[in-house]
Amino acid sequence: METTGARVRVEACGKTFPDGTHALEPISFEIARGETVAMLGPSGCGKTTALRIIAGLMGPDAGGSVWFDDEDVTSLPIERRHVGMVFQSYALFPNMTVEGNVAYGLKIRKVPKAERAARVGEVLDMMHIAELADRAIDQLSGGQRQRVALARALAVRPRLLLLDEPLTALDASLRERLRTEIDALLRSLGITAVYVTHDQSEALVLGDRVIVMEKGRIAQIGTARDIYLKPQSRFVAEFIGTMNRIEGSIRTGRFESAVGGLAVERADANSAAAFFRPESVRLERPESAPFRLTVERVHFLGASQRLHLRGADAGRPIIVDTDNRASYAPGALVGIAVAAEDLLFL
Amino acid sequence: MQRSGSFILVAQIVVTVLVCAFLFVPAVLSVSAGVTANYFQGVWKSGVTFVWIGEVWRLYADTIFLSLEVALATLVVTLVAGVPAAYVLHRHPGRLTRALEEIITLPLAIPGLAIALALILAYGTYGDFRKSSLFILTGHVLYTMPFMVRSVMAVLAAMDAVTLEEGAASLGASPWQRFRDVVLPNVRPGILAGALMVVTLSIGEFNLTWMLHTPLTKTLPVGLADSYASMRLEIASAYTLFFFVMVIPLLVLMQAAAMFSGAASGSAGSRR
């Protein structure tokens, strides 16, 4: 089944609600043909507003525009944009069967009956729900509804697929399985897609690129690898994955903190913070290590162990993932070191 | 243990039967009076007769027909105006629509007599209007509209009509197609429940109608009051019989509809 994806361009789209709240500051970005972009952020960051503007469920403030390929679709309502959308609550029609739901978009487009049946069958097969065709919506499980919602959105062969937190309502194991399936589906269809989520693992797995949003602004756009390894702000650093932070200052080429210091090639700053991931920490002997901390808790996880370390201050513990060989006792003093390329100052 | 359990059960049944009897006896007496030749001699002595029913038909058939006409007209108006109103109120939540909803609901809190008085003060001087049954219809629409609007709005909210419509729109449906294919079919239980409520209330309405009626525009309940005041007890009772026959099927239907829409909204709940 071939689908043709559009290139999407969002230009200076902001949104101010009638009560004066700025849900979205003017943002701009492009999505390449066939690319999946994940919009990630905490609730209230503007990601759903951005999605609704791209979908045509909402217009941007004056000055903003949305382009599909070279067509300005800003003033087109959603029903004329030829997109497919999967809603968080699925929005399946309870008055129609599964087949009726999936066929609805084709019926609206006046696709002849025989072709309609063939295309509905094709999509139901693709989503592995052919046996549910005659079921009523209220007889379906959450996962089945999710599949029907996707099938319904794909049946019209949209030029852009929009997914608004599609897995949020499902339990964890089902979420993971469907995440893998959606990934395979998006890749095999080559359709342009925007995937809104507050779940970072969904965003990292599904997004060719991830747009991290904060308070109505784009905090960072990049591949999953960029976002995780090279965060450009404290917000992105701490929002994605587990991130350790040691507060201190930089003076004459040395970073100094309450738990130790090391030489850095950076300009002086009265307050600076060193950021690093639990997995990039090397445990060393305290005498020779740049940072010295006390073991607070040890979680032995089988293949690895996770240590919670604490310095002099009462802040968040420093989390360290290490192999399962050495054993650490709470209360012991340990030294930690982080390779220069894994250490970020933000 | 088991003995005290069965004692409680028996006691519950006895109490229930007594309470039911207390409530049912007046209705049974009233109905039996309508078919008793002479109520003061009793049904056993004087015998069963349908004379009074025939008499009621001769004297009051027009009030029965007027009640049915007014009820149906009220239904039509509340459907045509109330269903779209409920839809608009649901689609555009805001201060203005909330105020409108309150205003629509207001007649529930105001005594029917006061509404009738207001109508008479405002429109009583328009003779043709005042004398026609349209005047009564106006009162009934005011009084029953909130029941239609509220029951449709409740179903719209339960089914999350806004999101369903967005779903249909994303598939290419125009506003009219969305309303026809998705909103209307799913809101049907609300419309049905509202419609039965409106018809039942309109047929039984007395307060307003008593103030608004003229000698030529009497509805069934107004006629009933009239017969209680000036006719034999048997005629008044036979008249009540007519009222029962008209209203009880509606009440039964209303129960059935409530059960049906309860089941529907129950499944809507499990969807979340």
Coordinates of C-alpha atoms in Angstrom, one line a residue:
Chain A
M1 CA 0.0 0.0 0.0
E2 CA 1.6 3.2 -1.1
T3 CA 1.0 6.5 0.6
T4 CA 2.3 9.8 -0.4
G5 CA 3.6 12.0 2.4
A6 CA 3.8 15.7 2.3
R7 CA 6.6 18.0 3.3
V8 CA 5.3 20.2 6.2
R9 CA 6.4 23.7 7.0
V10 CA 5.3 25.5 10.1
E11 CA 6.1 29.2 10.0
A12 CA 5.8 31.5 13.0
C13 CA 2.8 29.8 14.4
G14 CA 1.8 31.1 17.8
K15 CA -1.4 30.7 19.7
T16 CA -3.0 33.1 22.2
F17 CA -6.3 32.0 23.7
P18 CA -9.2 34.4 24.2
D19 CA -8.4 34.6 27.9
G20 CA -4.9 35.9 27.1
T21 CA -2.8 32.8 27.8
H22 CA 0.0 32.2 25.4
A23 CA -0.3 28.5 24.7
L24 CA 2.3 28.7 22.0
E25 CA 4.9 31.4 21.2
P26 CA 5.5 31.7 17.4
I27 CA 7.5 28.6 16.4
S28 CA 8.9 27.5 13.1
F29 CA 10.1 24.2 11.8
E30 CA 10.0 21.8 8.8
I31 CA 9.2 18.2 8.5
A32 CA 10.7 16.3 5.6
R33 CA 8.7 14.1 3.3
G34 CA 8.2 10.7 5.1
E35 CA 9.8 11.9 8.3
T36 CA 8.4 11.2 11.7
V37 CA 8.7 14.0 14.1
A38 CA 8.0 13.5 17.8
M39 CA 6.9 16.5 19.8
L40 CA 7.9 15.9 23.4
G41 CA 7.3 18.0 26.5
P42 CA 5.5 18.1 29.8
S43 CA 1.8 18.9 29.9
G44 CA 1.0 22.5 29.1
C45 CA 4.1 22.9 27.0
G46 CA 2.1 23.7 23.8
K47 CA 2.8 20.4 21.9
T48 CA -0.9 19.6 21.5
T49 CA -1.7 23.1 20.5
A50 CA 1.0 22.9 17.8
L51 CA -0.4 19.6 16.6
R52 CA -3.9 21.1 16.4
I53 CA -2.6 24.0 14.4
I54 CA -0.9 21.6 11.9
A55 CA -4.1 19.5 11.8
G56 CA -6.3 22.5 11.1
L57 CA -8.4 22.0 14.2
M58 CA -7.2 25.4 15.3
G59 CA -5.9 28.5 13.5
P60 CA -2.6 30.1 14.4
D61 CA -2.4 33.7 15.6
A62 CA -2.1 36.3 12.8
G63 CA 1.2 36.0 11.0
G64 CA 1.6 32.3 11.3
S65 CA 1.2 29.9 8.4
V66 CA 1.2 26.2 7.7
W67 CA 2.4 24.7 4.4
F68 CA 1.9 21.2 3.0
D69 CA 4.5 20.9 0.2
D70 CA 4.0 24.3 -1.6
E71 CA 0.4 24.7 -0.6
D72 CA -0.5 27.3 2.0
V73 CA -3.1 25.4 4.1
T74 CA -3.4 27.9 6.9
S75 CA -7.0 28.9 6.2
L76 CA -8.2 25.3 5.3
P77 CA -10.2 23.6 8.0
I78 CA -9.1 20.0 8.9
E79 CA -11.7 18.4 6.7
R80 CA -10.0 19.9 3.6
R81 CA -6.4 19.2 4.6
H82 CA -6.5 15.5 3.8
V83 CA -4.7 14.4 7.0
G84 CA -5.2 11.4 9.2
M85 CA -5.5 11.9 12.9
V86 CA -5.4 9.6 15.9
F87 CA -6.9 11.1 19.1
Q88 CA -5.9 10.3 22.6
S89 CA -9.5 9.2 23.4
Y90 CA -9.6 7.5 19.8
A91 CA -12.9 9.4 19.0
L92 CA -14.3 6.2 17.4
F93 CA -18.0 6.6 16.4
P94 CA -20.1 4.4 18.8
N95 CA -22.9 4.3 16.3
M96 CA -20.8 2.5 13.7
T97 CA -19.1 -0.9 13.6
V98 CA -15.3 -1.2 13.3
E99 CA -15.8 -1.5 9.5
G100 CA -18.1 1.5 9.5
N101 CA -15.6 3.6 11.3
V102 CA -12.7 2.7 8.9
A103 CA -14.9 3.1 5.9
Y104 CA -16.3 6.5 6.9
G105 CA -13.5 8.6 5.4
L106 CA -13.8 6.8 2.1
K107 CA -17.6 7.2 2.1
I108 CA -17.2 10.9 2.6
R109 CA -14.8 10.9 -0.3
K110 CA -17.4 9.1 -2.4
V111 CA -15.1 6.1 -3.1
P112 CA -17.2 3.5 -5.0
K113 CA -18.5 0.7 -2.8
A114 CA -16.4 -2.1 -4.3
E115 CA -13.1 -0.2 -4.0
R116 CA -14.1 1.0 -0.5
A117 CA -14.6 -2.5 0.7
A118 CA -11.3 -3.6 -0.8
R119 CA -9.4 -0.7 0.8
V120 CA -11.1 -1.2 4.2
G121 CA -10.1 -4.9 4.1
E122 CA -6.6 -4.0 3.2
V123 CA -6.2 -1.6 6.2
L124 CA -7.9 -4.0 8.6
D125 CA -5.5 -6.7 7.5
M126 CA -2.5 -4.4 7.9
M127 CA -3.6 -3.6 11.5
H128 CA -4.3 -7.3 12.2
I129 CA -8.0 -6.6 13.1
A130 CA -9.8 -8.2 10.2
E131 CA -11.7 -10.4 12.5
L132 CA -13.1 -7.4 14.4
A133 CA -14.8 -5.8 11.3
D134 CA -18.3 -6.4 12.5
R135 CA -17.8 -5.6 16.1
A136 CA -19.4 -2.6 17.9
I137 CA -16.9 -0.1 19.3
D138 CA -18.0 -0.8 22.9
Q139 CA -17.0 -4.4 22.5
L140 CA -13.4 -3.6 21.9
S141 CA -10.4 -3.5 24.3
G142 CA -8.2 -0.5 24.6
G143 CA -5.5 -1.9 22.4
Q144 CA -8.1 -2.9 19.7
R145 CA -9.6 0.6 19.8
Q146 CA -6.1 2.0 19.2
R147 CA -5.7 -0.2 16.2
V148 CA -9.1 0.7 14.8
A149 CA -8.3 4.4 15.3
L150 CA -5.0 4.0 13.3
A151 CA -6.7 2.0 10.6
R152 CA -9.4 4.6 10.3
A153 CA -6.8 7.4 9.9
L154 CA -4.7 5.5 7.4
A155 CA -7.7 4.2 5.3
V156 CA -8.0 7.6 3.5
R157 CA -4.3 7.5 2.6
P158 CA -3.6 10.9 4.2
R159 CA -0.6 13.0 3.2
L160 CA 0.2 13.5 6.9
L161 CA -0.6 11.4 9.9
L162 CA -1.1 13.2 13.2
L163 CA -1.0 11.3 16.5
D164 CA -2.0 12.9 19.7
E165 CA -0.7 10.9 22.7
P166 CA -2.1 7.7 21.0
L167 CA -0.8 5.3 23.6
T168 CA -1.4 7.2 26.8
A169 CA -4.6 5.5 27.7
L170 CA -3.1 2.0 27.5
D171 CA -1.2 -0.1 30.1
A172 CA 2.6 -0.2 30.0
S173 CA 3.2 -3.6 28.3
L174 CA 0.6 -2.9 25.6
R175 CA 2.1 0.5 25.1
E176 CA 5.5 -0.9 24.5
R177 CA 4.2 -3.5 22.0
L178 CA 2.1 -1.0 20.1
R179 CA 5.0 1.5 20.1
T180 CA 7.1 -1.1 18.2
E181 CA 4.3 -1.8 15.8
I182 CA 3.6 1.8 15.1
D183 CA 7.4 2.3 14.5
A184 CA 7.4 -0.5 11.9
L185 CA 4.2 0.8 10.3
L186 CA 5.4 4.4 9.9
R187 CA 8.6 3.1 8.4
S188 CA 7.0 0.7 6.0
L189 CA 4.4 3.3 4.9
G190 CA 6.9 6.1 4.5
I191 CA 4.3 8.5 5.6
T192 CA 5.0 12.0 7.1
A193 CA 3.9 11.9 10.7
V194 CA 3.8 14.1 13.8
Y195 CA 3.7 12.2 17.1
V196 CA 2.8 14.1 20.2
T197 CA 3.7 12.5 23.5
H198 CA 4.9 13.3 27.0
D199 CA 6.6 9.9 27.2
Q200 CA 10.3 10.3 26.3
S201 CA 10.9 6.6 25.4
E202 CA 8.1 6.9 22.8
A203 CA 9.6 10.1 21.4
L204 CA 13.1 8.7 21.3
V205 CA 12.1 5.4 19.6
L206 CA 9.6 6.8 17.1
G207 CA 10.9 10.2 16.2
D208 CA 13.4 10.5 13.3
R209 CA 13.7 13.9 15.0
V210 CA 12.4 15.0 18.3
I211 CA 11.1 18.5 19.1
V212 CA 11.4 19.1 22.8
M213 CA 9.0 21.8 23.9
E214 CA 8.9 23.9 27.1
K215 CA 6.4 26.6 28.0
G216 CA 5.2 27.2 24.5
R217 CA 8.7 27.3 23.0
I218 CA 10.9 24.9 21.1
A219 CA 13.7 24.0 23.6
Q220 CA 15.6 21.8 21.1
I221 CA 15.1 20.0 17.8
G222 CA 17.3 17.1 16.9
T223 CA 17.7 13.4 16.5
A224 CA 17.1 11.2 19.6
R225 CA 20.9 10.9 19.9
D226 CA 21.4 14.7 19.8
I227 CA 18.7 15.3 22.3
Y228 CA 20.0 12.7 24.8
L229 CA 23.8 13.2 24.3
K230 CA 24.0 16.9 23.5
P231 CA 21.2 18.7 25.3
Q232 CA 21.4 22.5 24.7
S233 CA 19.7 23.6 27.9
R234 CA 19.2 22.6 31.5
F235 CA 15.6 21.9 30.8
V236 CA 16.3 19.4 27.9
A237 CA 19.2 17.8 29.9
E238 CA 17.0 17.1 32.9
F239 CA 13.8 16.3 31.0
I240 CA 15.2 13.5 29.0
G241 CA 16.5 10.4 30.8
T242 CA 18.3 10.5 34.2
M243 CA 20.8 13.4 34.5
N244 CA 23.1 14.1 37.4
R245 CA 24.0 17.7 38.3
I246 CA 26.8 19.1 40.5
E247 CA 26.5 22.8 41.2
G248 CA 29.7 24.9 41.5
S249 CA 31.7 27.6 39.8
I250 CA 34.5 27.8 37.2
R251 CA 37.6 29.8 38.1
T252 CA 40.9 30.0 36.1
G253 CA 40.2 26.9 34.2
R254 CA 39.0 24.7 37.1
F255 CA 35.5 23.7 38.0
E256 CA 35.1 23.6 41.7
S257 CA 32.3 22.3 43.9
A258 CA 31.6 21.1 47.4
V259 CA 32.4 17.5 46.4
G260 CA 35.5 18.2 44.4
G261 CA 36.7 19.7 41.1
L262 CA 38.6 19.2 37.9
A263 CA 40.3 21.2 35.1
V264 CA 38.0 22.3 32.3
E265 CA 38.5 24.3 29.1
R266 CA 35.8 26.9 29.8
A267 CA 35.4 30.6 30.6
D268 CA 35.1 31.5 34.2
A269 CA 31.6 31.6 35.7
N270 CA 30.4 32.3 39.2
S271 CA 27.8 29.6 39.0
A272 CA 28.0 26.7 36.7
A273 CA 26.7 23.1 36.9
A274 CA 28.3 20.0 35.6
F275 CA 25.8 17.5 34.0
F276 CA 26.5 13.9 33.3
R277 CA 24.5 10.6 32.8
P278 CA 24.6 7.7 35.3
E279 CA 26.1 5.4 32.7
S280 CA 29.1 7.7 31.9
V281 CA 30.4 7.7 35.5
R282 CA 33.6 5.8 36.3
L283 CA 34.0 4.7 39.9
E284 CA 37.6 5.3 41.2
R285 CA 39.5 5.4 44.4
P286 CA 38.5 8.5 46.4
E287 CA 42.1 9.8 46.8
S288 CA 42.7 10.2 43.1
A289 CA 39.2 10.9 41.8
P290 CA 38.0 14.4 40.9
F291 CA 34.7 14.1 42.9
R292 CA 34.2 12.3 46.2
L293 CA 30.9 11.2 47.5
T294 CA 29.3 8.9 50.1
V295 CA 27.3 5.8 49.1
E296 CA 23.7 6.2 50.3
R297 CA 21.9 3.3 48.8
V298 CA 22.7 0.4 46.5
H299 CA 20.2 -1.2 44.2
F300 CA 21.5 -4.4 42.8
L301 CA 19.7 -5.0 39.5
G302 CA 21.3 -8.3 38.4
A303 CA 23.1 -7.3 35.2
S304 CA 24.1 -3.9 36.8
Q305 CA 23.8 -2.0 40.0
R306 CA 22.6 1.5 40.6
L307 CA 24.2 3.6 43.4
H308 CA 22.8 6.7 45.0
L309 CA 25.6 8.9 46.2
R310 CA 25.5 11.9 48.3
G311 CA 27.8 14.9 48.8
A312 CA 27.9 17.4 51.5
D313 CA 24.7 19.2 50.4
A314 CA 21.2 17.8 50.9
G315 CA 20.2 18.1 47.2
R316 CA 19.3 15.3 44.8
P317 CA 21.6 12.2 45.0
I318 CA 24.1 11.5 42.3
I319 CA 23.0 8.4 40.5
V320 CA 25.6 6.0 39.1
D321 CA 25.1 2.9 37.0
T322 CA 27.9 0.4 37.2
D323 CA 28.6 -3.3 36.5
N324 CA 27.8 -6.0 39.0
R325 CA 31.3 -6.9 40.1
A326 CA 32.4 -4.7 43.0
S327 CA 30.2 -4.5 46.0
Y328 CA 29.6 -1.2 47.7
A329 CA 28.5 -0.6 51.3
P330 CA 26.2 2.3 52.3
G331 CA 28.3 4.9 54.1
A332 CA 31.5 4.2 52.2
L333 CA 33.4 7.0 50.5
V334 CA 33.8 6.6 46.7
G335 CA 35.4 8.7 44.0
I336 CA 33.8 9.3 40.6
A337 CA 35.2 10.5 37.4
V338 CA 33.5 11.4 34.1
A339 CA 35.2 11.6 30.7
A340 CA 35.5 15.2 29.4
E341 CA 33.3 14.4 26.3
D342 CA 30.5 13.1 28.6
L343 CA 30.6 16.2 30.9
L344 CA 28.3 19.1 30.0
F345 CA 28.3 22.5 31.5
L346 CA 25.0 24.3 31.1
Chain B
M1 CA -28.6 -17.0 62.4
Q2 CA -30.6 -18.3 59.5
R3 CA -33.9 -18.0 61.4
S4 CA -33.3 -14.3 62.2
G5 CA -32.3 -13.8 58.5
S6 CA -35.6 -15.2 57.3
F7 CA -37.5 -13.2 59.9
I8 CA -35.9 -10.0 58.6
L9 CA -36.9 -11.0 55.1
V10 CA -40.5 -11.6 56.0
A11 CA -40.6 -8.3 57.9
Q12 CA -39.3 -6.5 54.9
I13 CA -41.9 -8.0 52.6
V14 CA -44.7 -7.2 55.0
V15 CA -43.6 -3.6 55.3
T16 CA -43.2 -3.3 51.6
V17 CA -46.7 -4.7 50.9
L18 CA -48.2 -2.3 53.5
V19 CA -46.5 0.7 52.0
C20 CA -47.5 -0.3 48.5
A21 CA -51.1 -0.8 49.6
F22 CA -51.2 2.6 51.2
L23 CA -50.0 4.2 48.0
F24 CA -52.1 2.1 45.6
V25 CA -55.4 2.1 47.4
P26 CA -56.3 5.7 46.5
A27 CA -55.5 5.1 42.8
V28 CA -57.5 1.9 42.8
L29 CA -60.5 3.5 44.5
S30 CA -60.4 6.4 42.1
V31 CA -60.3 4.1 39.0
S32 CA -63.1 1.9 40.5
A33 CA -65.2 4.9 41.2
G34 CA -65.1 5.7 37.5
V35 CA -66.8 2.5 36.6
T36 CA -69.2 2.3 39.6
A37 CA -72.9 3.0 38.9
N38 CA -73.3 4.7 42.3
Y39 CA -70.2 5.3 44.3
F40 CA -72.1 5.9 47.6
Q41 CA -73.8 2.5 47.3
G42 CA -70.6 0.9 46.4
V43 CA -69.5 -1.2 43.4
W44 CA -71.0 -4.4 44.8
K45 CA -74.5 -3.1 45.3
S46 CA -74.9 -0.7 42.3
G47 CA -72.8 -2.7 39.8
V48 CA -70.2 -1.8 37.1
T49 CA -71.1 0.6 34.3
F50 CA -69.4 2.4 31.5
V51 CA -72.0 5.2 31.5
W52 CA -69.7 7.6 33.2
I53 CA -66.9 7.0 30.7
G54 CA -69.4 7.7 27.9
E55 CA -70.5 10.8 29.7
V56 CA -66.9 12.0 30.1
W57 CA -66.3 11.4 26.4
R58 CA -69.4 13.4 25.5
L59 CA -68.6 16.3 27.8
Y60 CA -64.8 16.5 27.7
A61 CA -63.5 14.8 24.5
D62 CA -62.4 18.1 23.2
T63 CA -60.1 18.7 26.2
I64 CA -58.5 15.3 25.6
F65 CA -57.8 16.1 22.0
L66 CA -56.6 19.6 22.9
S67 CA -54.2 18.1 25.5
L68 CA -52.8 15.7 22.9
E69 CA -52.5 18.5 20.3
V70 CA -50.7 20.8 22.7
A71 CA -48.4 18.0 23.9
L72 CA -47.4 17.1 20.3
A73 CA -47.0 20.8 19.3
T74 CA -44.9 21.3 22.4
L75 CA -42.8 18.3 21.5
V76 CA -42.3 19.7 17.9
V77 CA -41.2 23.1 19.2
T78 CA -38.9 21.7 21.8
L79 CA -37.3 19.4 19.3
V80 CA -36.8 22.0 16.6
A81 CA -35.5 24.6 19.0
G82 CA -34.2 22.6 21.9
V83 CA -32.0 20.1 20.1
P84 CA -30.0 22.6 18.1
A85 CA -29.9 24.9 21.2
A86 CA -28.4 22.1 23.3
Y87 CA -25.9 21.4 20.5
V88 CA -24.8 25.1 20.4
L89 CA -24.6 25.4 24.2
H90 CA -22.4 22.3 24.3
R91 CA -20.2 23.3 21.4
H92 CA -19.4 26.8 22.7
P93 CA -18.9 26.6 26.4
G94 CA -18.4 30.1 27.9
R95 CA -19.9 32.7 30.1
L96 CA -22.6 33.7 27.6
T97 CA -23.8 30.1 27.0
R98 CA -23.8 29.3 30.7
A99 CA -26.0 32.3 31.3
L100 CA -28.3 31.2 28.4
E101 CA -28.5 27.8 29.9
E102 CA -29.5 29.3 33.3
I103 CA -32.2 31.4 31.6
I104 CA -33.6 28.3 29.8
T105 CA -33.7 26.5 33.1
L106 CA -35.3 29.3 35.1
P107 CA -38.9 28.3 34.5
L108 CA -38.3 25.2 36.6
A109 CA -37.7 27.4 39.6
I110 CA -40.5 29.8 39.1
P111 CA -44.1 28.8 40.0
G112 CA -46.2 28.1 37.0
L113 CA -48.7 30.6 38.1
A114 CA -46.1 33.4 38.0
I115 CA -45.0 32.4 34.5
A116 CA -48.6 32.4 33.4
L117 CA -49.2 35.8 35.0
A118 CA -46.2 37.2 33.2
L119 CA -47.4 35.9 29.9
I120 CA -50.8 37.4 30.4
L121 CA -49.3 40.7 31.4
A122 CA -47.1 40.8 28.4
Y123 CA -49.4 39.3 25.7
G124 CA -52.8 39.3 27.2
T125 CA -53.9 42.3 25.2
Y126 CA -53.3 40.5 21.9
G127 CA -56.8 39.1 21.8
D128 CA -56.5 36.5 19.1
F129 CA -53.3 35.1 20.6
R130 CA -54.7 35.2 24.1
K131 CA -57.8 33.3 23.0
S132 CA -56.0 30.6 20.9
S133 CA -54.4 27.4 22.2
L134 CA -51.1 28.9 21.0
F135 CA -51.1 30.8 24.2
I136 CA -51.1 27.6 26.2
L137 CA -48.5 26.1 23.9
T138 CA -46.2 29.1 24.6
G139 CA -46.5 28.4 28.4
H140 CA -45.9 24.7 27.9
V141 CA -42.8 25.3 25.7
L142 CA -41.3 27.6 28.3
Y143 CA -41.9 25.0 31.0
T144 CA -40.7 21.9 29.2
M145 CA -37.8 23.3 27.2
P146 CA -35.2 22.8 30.0
F147 CA -36.0 19.1 30.1
M148 CA -35.3 18.7 26.4
V149 CA -32.2 20.9 26.4
R150 CA -30.7 19.4 29.6
S151 CA -31.3 15.7 28.6
V152 CA -29.7 16.3 25.2
M153 CA -26.8 18.2 26.7
A154 CA -26.1 15.4 29.2
V155 CA -25.8 12.9 26.4
L156 CA -23.6 15.3 24.3
A157 CA -21.3 15.6 27.3
A158 CA -21.2 11.9 28.1
M159 CA -20.4 11.0 24.5
D160 CA -17.7 13.8 24.2
A161 CA -19.4 15.1 21.1
V162 CA -16.7 17.7 20.4
T163 CA -13.9 15.1 20.0
L164 CA -16.2 12.8 18.0
E165 CA -16.9 15.6 15.6
E166 CA -13.2 16.4 15.4
G167 CA -12.7 12.7 14.5
A168 CA -15.2 13.0 11.7
A169 CA -13.8 16.3 10.5
S170 CA -10.3 14.7 10.3
L171 CA -11.8 12.1 7.9
G172 CA -13.1 14.9 5.7
A173 CA -16.7 15.3 6.9
S174 CA -18.3 18.8 6.5
P175 CA -20.0 20.3 9.5
W176 CA -23.4 19.1 8.3
Q177 CA -22.1 15.6 7.6
R178 CA -20.6 15.5 11.1
F179 CA -23.9 16.5 12.7
R180 CA -25.9 14.1 10.6
D181 CA -23.6 11.0 10.7
V182 CA -22.1 11.3 14.1
V183 CA -23.8 13.7 16.5
L184 CA -27.4 13.0 15.8
P185 CA -27.3 9.2 15.8
N186 CA -25.3 9.2 19.1
V187 CA -27.5 11.8 20.8
R188 CA -30.7 9.9 20.0
P189 CA -31.1 8.4 23.6
G190 CA -31.0 12.0 25.0
I191 CA -33.6 13.2 22.4
L192 CA -35.9 10.3 23.2
A193 CA -35.7 10.7 26.9
G194 CA -36.3 14.5 26.5
A195 CA -39.2 13.9 24.2
L196 CA -41.0 11.5 26.5
M197 CA -40.5 13.9 29.4
V198 CA -41.8 16.8 27.4
V199 CA -45.0 15.0 26.3
T200 CA -45.7 13.6 29.8
L201 CA -45.2 17.0 31.5
S202 CA -47.3 18.8 28.9
I203 CA -50.2 16.4 29.2
G204 CA -50.2 16.7 33.0
E205 CA -49.5 20.4 33.3
F206 CA -52.1 22.2 35.4
N207 CA -50.7 25.4 37.1
L208 CA -49.8 27.3 34.0
T209 CA -52.6 26.1 31.9
W210 CA -55.3 26.8 34.5
M211 CA -54.2 30.5 34.3
L212 CA -53.8 30.6 30.6
H213 CA -56.9 28.7 29.4
T214 CA -60.2 30.2 28.2
P215 CA -63.5 28.4 28.3
L216 CA -62.8 27.3 24.8
T217 CA -59.2 26.2 25.4
K218 CA -59.4 23.7 28.2
T219 CA -56.8 20.9 28.5
L220 CA -57.4 17.6 30.2
P221 CA -56.1 18.6 33.7
V222 CA -58.1 21.9 33.6
G223 CA -61.2 19.9 32.6
L224 CA -60.4 17.5 35.5
A225 CA -60.4 20.3 38.0
D226 CA -63.6 21.6 36.4
S227 CA -65.3 18.2 36.7
Y228 CA -64.1 17.7 40.3
A229 CA -65.7 21.0 41.2
S230 CA -69.0 20.7 39.4
M231 CA -69.7 17.1 38.4
R232 CA -70.6 13.8 40.1
L233 CA -67.7 12.0 41.7
E234 CA -68.1 9.1 39.3
I235 CA -67.6 11.4 36.3
A236 CA -64.5 13.0 37.7
S237 CA -63.2 9.5 38.5
A238 CA -63.9 8.2 35.0
Y239 CA -62.2 11.3 33.7
T240 CA -59.1 10.4 35.8
L241 CA -59.2 7.0 34.1
F242 CA -58.7 8.6 30.7
F243 CA -55.7 10.5 32.1
F244 CA -54.2 7.3 33.4
V245 CA -54.6 5.5 30.1
M246 CA -52.9 8.4 28.3
V247 CA -50.0 8.9 30.7
I248 CA -49.1 5.4 32.0
P249 CA -47.7 4.1 28.6
L250 CA -45.6 7.3 28.4
L251 CA -44.2 6.7 31.9
V252 CA -43.4 3.1 31.0
L253 CA -41.6 4.2 27.8
M254 CA -39.7 6.8 29.7
Q255 CA -38.4 4.2 32.1
A256 CA -37.4 2.0 29.3
A257 CA -35.6 4.9 27.5
A258 CA -33.8 5.8 30.7
M259 CA -32.6 2.2 31.1
F260 CA -31.5 2.2 27.5
S261 CA -29.6 5.4 27.7
G262 CA -28.2 4.4 31.1
A263 CA -26.8 1.3 29.4
A264 CA -25.4 3.4 26.6
S265 CA -23.7 6.0 28.8
G266 CA -22.5 3.1 31.0
S267 CA -20.6 1.7 28.1
A268 CA -19.4 5.2 27.2
G269 CA -18.0 5.4 30.7
S270 CA -16.1 2.1 30.4
R271 CA -14.4 3.4 27.3
R272 CA -12.3 5.9 29.2

